[in-house]
Amino acid sequence: MFPDAGPDDPTVTAMRARELGRKSVVVGDRVSLVGDTSGAPGALARIVRIAERRSVLRRTAEDDATTAEGRLERVVVANADQLVIVSALADPPPRTGFIDRCLVAAYDADIEPLLCLTKADLAGPEAVLGYYTELELPYVLIRPDSDLAALRALLAGRVSVMVGHSGVGKSTLVNRLVPEADRAVGTVSAIGRGRHTSTSAVALRLPPQPGADGDPGWIIDTPGVRSFGLAHVSAESLLHGFPDLVEATVDCPANCQHTADEADCALDAWVAGGKADPRRLASYRRLLASRSGEGDPREPERNPGDPLAGS
């Protein structure tokens, strides 16, 4: 990817040079090329160097590192500045368990999160925003006919990776931001599940806006995902996704595992005292349990009825 590329710069086709060995190239990588970089039909360049990555967003298929799927890390994107978590407010309903997982992954990768709530014409954001009120999580509301100026301002000058379940309107949003992107758009079934429409991650240069100066930024659209495994995140780092709970752990005994069966865990008193939402503690402990192979690691992402009951 070329962070300084302009909208009129050519698209260069390149292959990885043999001397790079098994080192993979992922979306967002800064690379050095040799060969024909004209972008002309049939032109081919070679990738001879991959610059050091300043951030790496990863996920695993499962949470449990004792399984093959949990041990297999997938690099979602390199060098992103911002993780845009796209969630619909209805059809399908919001799934805070999935958002929590994305927040953990963002904080672990040292990437700033942004909550993008779509379909705001179908439901209000109060319940979701109330759940995250202690985090002061930046957010933006999107309606089918809404002006995207506020979102564009948050994307400007940054490399932003967009993640979300299928059916939440991510591809529709990408097409509004970059009209020539022509990302496939699917529908939501009667049971509130979306079809996977995007099949590969792609970096898209945001077009400059009339009267706006500076870099409009890049967005990286990713395929819709059903799970966001966190086996690559240590139990200690997992807590970083729950900054509203961190202060309470100062009063925990040494080597406290913060699980529900820890009699002296200070998190319970913290929540009982009204200093954090009990659903946040429940979500954190579900993630802890799924990392140890207990229960279904996908359960926190499902919606059992109440969209904010740890779904």
Tab-separated table of C-alpha atoms in Angstrom:
chain	number	residue	atom	x	y	z
A	1	MET	CA	0.000	0.000	0.000
A	2	PHE	CA	1.233	3.504	-0.780
A	3	PRO	CA	0.141	5.967	1.934
A	4	ASP	CA	1.177	8.925	-0.207
A	5	ALA	CA	-0.547	7.724	-3.362
A	6	GLY	CA	-2.903	10.150	-5.027
A	7	PRO	CA	-6.228	9.333	-6.657
A	8	ASP	CA	-4.672	9.530	-10.130
A	9	ASP	CA	-1.679	7.305	-9.373
A	10	PRO	CA	-1.669	3.973	-11.242
A	11	THR	CA	-2.597	0.648	-9.695
A	12	VAL	CA	0.502	-1.534	-9.780
A	13	THR	CA	0.340	-5.318	-10.043
A	14	ALA	CA	3.178	-6.940	-8.107
A	15	MET	CA	4.205	-10.380	-6.905
A	16	ARG	CA	6.279	-11.334	-3.899
A	17	ALA	CA	9.934	-11.865	-4.683
A	18	ARG	CA	11.371	-15.298	-3.987
A	19	GLU	CA	14.013	-13.854	-1.668
A	20	LEU	CA	11.293	-12.872	0.832
A	21	GLY	CA	10.841	-16.557	1.555
A	22	ARG	CA	7.665	-17.377	3.453
A	23	LYS	CA	7.181	-13.873	4.756
A	24	SER	CA	3.608	-12.990	3.937
A	25	VAL	CA	2.364	-9.732	2.503
A	26	VAL	CA	-0.929	-8.477	3.942
A	27	VAL	CA	-3.217	-5.570	3.210
A	28	GLY	CA	-1.760	-2.406	4.686
A	29	ASP	CA	1.872	-3.416	4.325
A	30	ARG	CA	4.313	-0.786	3.103
A	31	VAL	CA	6.481	-2.404	0.459
A	32	SER	CA	9.377	-1.648	-1.848
A	33	LEU	CA	8.996	-2.547	-5.508
A	34	VAL	CA	11.309	-3.155	-8.420
A	35	GLY	CA	10.432	-3.688	-12.043
A	36	ASP	CA	7.639	-2.137	-14.065
A	37	THR	CA	5.583	0.109	-11.780
A	38	SER	CA	3.813	1.958	-14.585
A	39	GLY	CA	0.512	0.197	-14.008
A	40	ALA	CA	0.192	-0.440	-17.730
A	41	PRO	CA	-1.746	-3.535	-18.881
A	42	GLY	CA	0.462	-6.594	-18.485
A	43	ALA	CA	3.039	-4.764	-16.360
A	44	LEU	CA	4.382	-6.673	-13.369
A	45	ALA	CA	6.567	-5.514	-10.493
A	46	ARG	CA	8.175	-7.452	-7.650
A	47	ILE	CA	7.848	-6.852	-3.922
A	48	VAL	CA	11.414	-6.999	-2.592
A	49	ARG	CA	11.007	-5.541	0.890
A	50	ILE	CA	8.269	-5.279	3.511
A	51	ALA	CA	8.723	-2.364	5.897
A	52	GLU	CA	8.468	-2.943	9.636
A	53	ARG	CA	4.840	-2.944	10.699
A	54	ARG	CA	3.884	-0.312	13.257
A	55	SER	CA	0.628	-2.101	14.105
A	56	VAL	CA	-0.819	-5.533	13.382
A	57	LEU	CA	-4.474	-6.411	13.874
A	58	ARG	CA	-4.882	-10.157	14.387
A	59	ARG	CA	-7.668	-12.627	15.048
A	60	THR	CA	-8.027	-16.370	15.412
A	61	ALA	CA	-10.912	-18.597	14.391
A	62	GLU	CA	-11.364	-19.685	18.011
A	63	ASP	CA	-10.382	-18.422	21.448
A	64	ASP	CA	-8.879	-21.654	22.776
A	65	ALA	CA	-5.142	-21.821	22.026
A	66	THR	CA	-5.168	-25.600	22.633
A	67	THR	CA	-7.055	-26.106	19.357
A	68	ALA	CA	-5.648	-25.932	15.846
A	69	GLU	CA	-8.028	-23.098	14.960
A	70	GLY	CA	-7.060	-21.173	18.085
A	71	ARG	CA	-3.351	-21.499	17.344
A	72	LEU	CA	-3.734	-20.249	13.791
A	73	GLU	CA	-3.392	-16.469	13.864
A	74	ARG	CA	-4.728	-14.490	10.945
A	75	VAL	CA	-3.342	-11.034	10.312
A	76	VAL	CA	-6.349	-8.941	9.357
A	77	VAL	CA	-4.402	-5.837	8.388
A	78	ALA	CA	-1.077	-4.118	8.997
A	79	ASN	CA	-0.309	-0.484	9.796
A	80	ALA	CA	-3.866	0.550	10.605
A	81	ASP	CA	-4.437	3.596	12.794
A	82	GLN	CA	-8.089	2.991	13.549
A	83	LEU	CA	-10.486	0.054	13.857
A	84	VAL	CA	-13.982	0.992	12.708
A	85	ILE	CA	-16.401	-1.456	14.327
A	86	VAL	CA	-19.536	-1.442	12.188
A	87	SER	CA	-22.669	-2.593	13.993
A	88	ALA	CA	-26.298	-2.260	12.983
A	89	LEU	CA	-28.800	-0.983	15.530
A	90	ALA	CA	-31.439	-3.321	14.078
A	91	ASP	CA	-31.841	-6.004	11.414
A	92	PRO	CA	-29.569	-7.587	12.612
A	93	PRO	CA	-29.611	-6.294	16.201
A	94	PRO	CA	-26.381	-5.113	17.864
A	95	ARG	CA	-24.119	-7.765	19.358
A	96	THR	CA	-22.089	-6.279	22.155
A	97	GLY	CA	-20.093	-9.462	22.657
A	98	PHE	CA	-18.647	-9.045	19.178
A	99	ILE	CA	-17.973	-5.352	19.792
A	100	ASP	CA	-16.197	-6.241	23.046
A	101	ARG	CA	-13.969	-8.676	21.179
A	102	CYS	CA	-13.098	-6.080	18.563
A	103	LEU	CA	-12.238	-3.588	21.305
A	104	VAL	CA	-9.874	-6.112	22.924
A	105	ALA	CA	-8.188	-6.736	19.568
A	106	ALA	CA	-7.888	-2.994	18.890
A	107	TYR	CA	-6.359	-2.162	22.266
A	108	ASP	CA	-4.022	-5.160	22.007
A	109	ALA	CA	-2.815	-3.899	18.594
A	110	ASP	CA	-2.573	-0.302	19.853
A	111	ILE	CA	-5.185	0.816	17.333
A	112	GLU	CA	-7.831	3.391	18.177
A	113	PRO	CA	-11.424	2.092	18.030
A	114	LEU	CA	-14.390	3.874	16.466
A	115	LEU	CA	-17.936	2.561	16.823
A	116	CYS	CA	-19.978	3.042	13.659
A	117	LEU	CA	-23.690	2.395	14.292
A	118	THR	CA	-25.640	1.840	11.088
A	119	LYS	CA	-29.386	1.625	10.376
A	120	ALA	CA	-30.025	4.406	12.878
A	121	ASP	CA	-33.325	4.992	11.088
A	122	LEU	CA	-34.616	1.669	12.470
A	123	ALA	CA	-33.625	1.971	16.151
A	124	GLY	CA	-32.081	4.407	18.586
A	125	PRO	CA	-28.514	4.099	19.884
A	126	GLU	CA	-29.263	4.707	23.580
A	127	ALA	CA	-28.980	1.095	24.751
A	128	VAL	CA	-25.670	0.468	22.988
A	129	LEU	CA	-24.151	3.784	24.001
A	130	GLY	CA	-25.316	3.266	27.571
A	131	TYR	CA	-23.497	-0.058	27.672
A	132	TYR	CA	-20.225	1.679	26.726
A	133	THR	CA	-20.778	4.933	28.596
A	134	GLU	CA	-17.776	4.450	30.909
A	135	LEU	CA	-15.413	3.986	27.975
A	136	GLU	CA	-16.123	7.314	26.278
A	137	LEU	CA	-15.938	5.336	23.055
A	138	PRO	CA	-16.069	7.580	19.972
A	139	TYR	CA	-19.019	6.782	17.746
A	140	VAL	CA	-20.900	7.934	14.686
A	141	LEU	CA	-24.515	7.264	13.671
A	142	ILE	CA	-25.316	6.324	10.073
A	143	ARG	CA	-28.697	6.460	8.337
A	144	PRO	CA	-29.374	5.622	4.688
A	145	ASP	CA	-29.766	9.303	3.833
A	146	SER	CA	-27.374	10.783	6.390
A	147	ASP	CA	-24.518	13.103	5.546
A	148	LEU	CA	-21.202	11.283	5.956
A	149	ALA	CA	-19.204	14.424	6.745
A	150	ALA	CA	-18.736	13.491	10.418
A	151	LEU	CA	-17.467	10.024	9.507
A	152	ARG	CA	-15.176	11.364	6.784
A	153	ALA	CA	-13.668	13.778	9.315
A	154	LEU	CA	-12.859	10.853	11.627
A	155	LEU	CA	-11.304	8.902	8.740
A	156	ALA	CA	-9.245	11.753	7.315
A	157	GLY	CA	-5.491	11.325	7.500
A	158	ARG	CA	-5.754	7.781	8.834
A	159	VAL	CA	-5.680	4.181	7.677
A	160	SER	CA	-8.919	2.729	9.022
A	161	VAL	CA	-9.895	-0.940	8.902
A	162	MET	CA	-13.612	-1.691	8.895
A	163	VAL	CA	-14.926	-4.877	10.505
A	164	GLY	CA	-18.423	-6.124	11.180
A	165	HIS	CA	-20.860	-8.983	10.910
A	166	SER	CA	-22.423	-9.657	7.520
A	167	GLY	CA	-25.633	-7.753	6.987
A	168	VAL	CA	-24.797	-4.688	9.080
A	169	GLY	CA	-24.461	-2.436	6.036
A	170	LYS	CA	-20.670	-2.255	5.893
A	171	SER	CA	-20.398	-2.757	2.138
A	172	THR	CA	-23.173	-0.228	1.528
A	173	LEU	CA	-21.274	2.265	3.669
A	174	VAL	CA	-18.020	1.591	1.810
A	175	ASN	CA	-19.765	2.204	-1.510
A	176	ARG	CA	-21.075	5.528	-0.208
A	177	LEU	CA	-17.610	6.564	0.948
A	178	VAL	CA	-15.876	5.361	-2.232
A	179	PRO	CA	-18.501	5.227	-5.011
A	180	GLU	CA	-16.165	3.534	-7.494
A	181	ALA	CA	-15.427	0.718	-5.020
A	182	ASP	CA	-18.460	-1.280	-6.190
A	183	ARG	CA	-18.373	-3.613	-3.175
A	184	ALA	CA	-20.981	-6.388	-3.326
A	185	VAL	CA	-24.068	-5.700	-1.224
A	186	GLY	CA	-26.197	-8.496	0.205
A	187	THR	CA	-29.459	-8.802	2.086
A	188	VAL	CA	-30.451	-9.801	5.586
A	189	SER	CA	-32.485	-12.967	6.013
A	190	ALA	CA	-35.728	-13.185	7.964
A	191	ILE	CA	-33.832	-14.456	11.010
A	192	GLY	CA	-31.555	-11.433	11.086
A	193	ARG	CA	-28.452	-12.958	9.540
A	194	GLY	CA	-26.618	-11.413	6.651
A	195	ARG	CA	-24.976	-13.029	3.665
A	196	HIS	CA	-21.213	-12.786	3.353
A	197	THR	CA	-20.778	-10.314	0.497
A	198	SER	CA	-17.157	-9.146	0.677
A	199	THR	CA	-14.768	-12.052	0.131
A	200	SER	CA	-11.386	-10.381	0.522
A	201	ALA	CA	-9.840	-7.398	2.284
A	202	VAL	CA	-9.107	-4.425	0.057
A	203	ALA	CA	-7.524	-1.019	0.687
A	204	LEU	CA	-9.406	1.907	-0.808
A	205	ARG	CA	-8.247	5.483	-1.108
A	206	LEU	CA	-10.923	7.896	0.108
A	207	PRO	CA	-11.683	10.537	-2.495
A	208	PRO	CA	-10.852	14.163	-1.672
A	209	GLN	CA	-13.848	16.287	-0.724
A	210	PRO	CA	-14.597	19.684	-2.267
A	211	GLY	CA	-13.077	22.448	-0.188
A	212	ALA	CA	-11.239	20.038	2.122
A	213	ASP	CA	-7.478	20.130	2.455
A	214	GLY	CA	-5.121	17.377	3.521
A	215	ASP	CA	-5.120	13.606	3.241
A	216	PRO	CA	-8.661	12.138	3.061
A	217	GLY	CA	-7.318	8.813	4.361
A	218	TRP	CA	-7.655	5.161	3.456
A	219	ILE	CA	-10.230	2.554	4.432
A	220	ILE	CA	-9.614	-1.178	4.401
A	221	ASP	CA	-12.792	-3.137	3.871
A	222	THR	CA	-12.730	-6.673	5.275
A	223	PRO	CA	-15.022	-9.661	4.680
A	224	GLY	CA	-17.963	-9.991	7.063
A	225	VAL	CA	-16.980	-12.203	9.986
A	226	ARG	CA	-19.005	-14.443	12.304
A	227	SER	CA	-16.358	-14.736	15.000
A	228	PHE	CA	-13.332	-12.830	16.252
A	229	GLY	CA	-11.175	-15.267	18.215
A	230	LEU	CA	-8.755	-13.884	20.786
A	231	ALA	CA	-6.457	-16.834	21.497
A	232	HIS	CA	-3.501	-14.638	20.518
A	233	VAL	CA	-4.321	-12.161	23.311
A	234	SER	CA	-2.954	-12.982	26.772
A	235	ALA	CA	-5.301	-13.116	29.743
A	236	GLU	CA	-3.598	-9.997	31.109
A	237	SER	CA	-4.030	-8.074	27.872
A	238	LEU	CA	-7.642	-9.181	27.633
A	239	LEU	CA	-8.463	-6.812	30.465
A	240	HIS	CA	-7.267	-3.857	28.372
A	241	GLY	CA	-10.445	-4.206	26.345
A	242	PHE	CA	-12.384	-3.423	29.514
A	243	PRO	CA	-10.815	-0.208	30.810
A	244	ASP	CA	-13.893	0.389	32.972
A	245	LEU	CA	-12.848	-2.649	35.030
A	246	VAL	CA	-9.094	-2.113	35.220
A	247	GLU	CA	-9.067	0.177	38.274
A	248	ALA	CA	-10.900	-2.409	40.368
A	249	THR	CA	-8.175	-5.013	39.900
A	250	VAL	CA	-5.793	-2.929	42.032
A	251	ASP	CA	-7.620	-4.310	45.063
A	252	CYS	CA	-7.532	-7.922	43.863
A	253	PRO	CA	-5.289	-10.405	45.699
A	254	ALA	CA	-2.034	-11.452	44.059
A	255	ASN	CA	-2.449	-13.859	41.137
A	256	CYS	CA	-6.211	-13.281	41.029
A	257	GLN	CA	-7.636	-14.816	37.868
A	258	HIS	CA	-10.701	-12.532	37.978
A	259	THR	CA	-13.054	-15.460	37.345
A	260	ALA	CA	-16.430	-15.850	39.033
A	261	ASP	CA	-15.076	-18.513	41.430
A	262	GLU	CA	-12.389	-16.174	42.802
A	263	ALA	CA	-13.923	-15.372	46.197
A	264	ASP	CA	-11.811	-12.256	46.805
A	265	CYS	CA	-11.894	-10.812	43.274
A	266	ALA	CA	-12.516	-7.082	43.620
A	267	LEU	CA	-14.418	-6.901	40.347
A	268	ASP	CA	-17.613	-8.152	41.982
A	269	ALA	CA	-17.592	-5.398	44.610
A	270	TRP	CA	-16.727	-2.839	41.916
A	271	VAL	CA	-19.798	-3.771	39.902
A	272	ALA	CA	-22.012	-4.107	42.978
A	273	GLY	CA	-21.006	-0.555	43.897
A	274	GLY	CA	-22.343	0.718	40.587
A	275	LYS	CA	-18.934	1.582	39.143
A	276	ALA	CA	-19.326	-0.618	36.063
A	277	ASP	CA	-22.113	-2.309	34.158
A	278	PRO	CA	-22.560	-5.936	35.326
A	279	ARG	CA	-22.957	-6.979	31.692
A	280	ARG	CA	-19.432	-5.753	31.017
A	281	LEU	CA	-18.047	-7.971	33.779
A	282	ALA	CA	-20.098	-10.897	32.477
A	283	SER	CA	-18.703	-10.360	28.968
A	284	TYR	CA	-15.125	-10.178	30.282
A	285	ARG	CA	-15.541	-13.406	32.235
A	286	ARG	CA	-17.090	-15.167	29.246
A	287	LEU	CA	-14.017	-14.269	27.231
A	288	LEU	CA	-11.790	-15.566	30.022
A	289	ALA	CA	-13.746	-18.825	30.084
A	290	SER	CA	-13.664	-19.259	26.309
A	291	ARG	CA	-9.876	-18.804	26.293
A	292	SER	CA	-9.589	-21.790	28.646
A	293	GLY	CA	-11.795	-23.893	26.366
A	294	GLU	CA	-14.934	-23.639	28.492
A	295	GLY	CA	-18.157	-23.171	26.588
A	296	ASP	CA	-18.735	-22.046	23.031
A	297	PRO	CA	-16.348	-19.194	22.144
A	298	ARG	CA	-18.922	-17.844	19.694
A	299	GLU	CA	-21.707	-17.590	22.261
A	300	PRO	CA	-20.935	-14.001	23.342
A	301	GLU	CA	-21.469	-12.894	19.736
A	302	ARG	CA	-24.891	-14.466	19.366
A	303	ASN	CA	-28.111	-12.739	20.187
A	304	PRO	CA	-30.288	-14.784	22.568
A	305	GLY	CA	-33.154	-12.273	22.456
A	306	ASP	CA	-32.032	-9.177	24.305
A	307	PRO	CA	-29.507	-7.469	22.002
A	308	LEU	CA	-27.567	-6.206	25.018
A	309	ALA	CA	-27.675	-9.324	27.176
A	310	GLY	CA	-24.081	-10.152	26.389
A	311	SER	CA	-25.019	-11.041	22.861
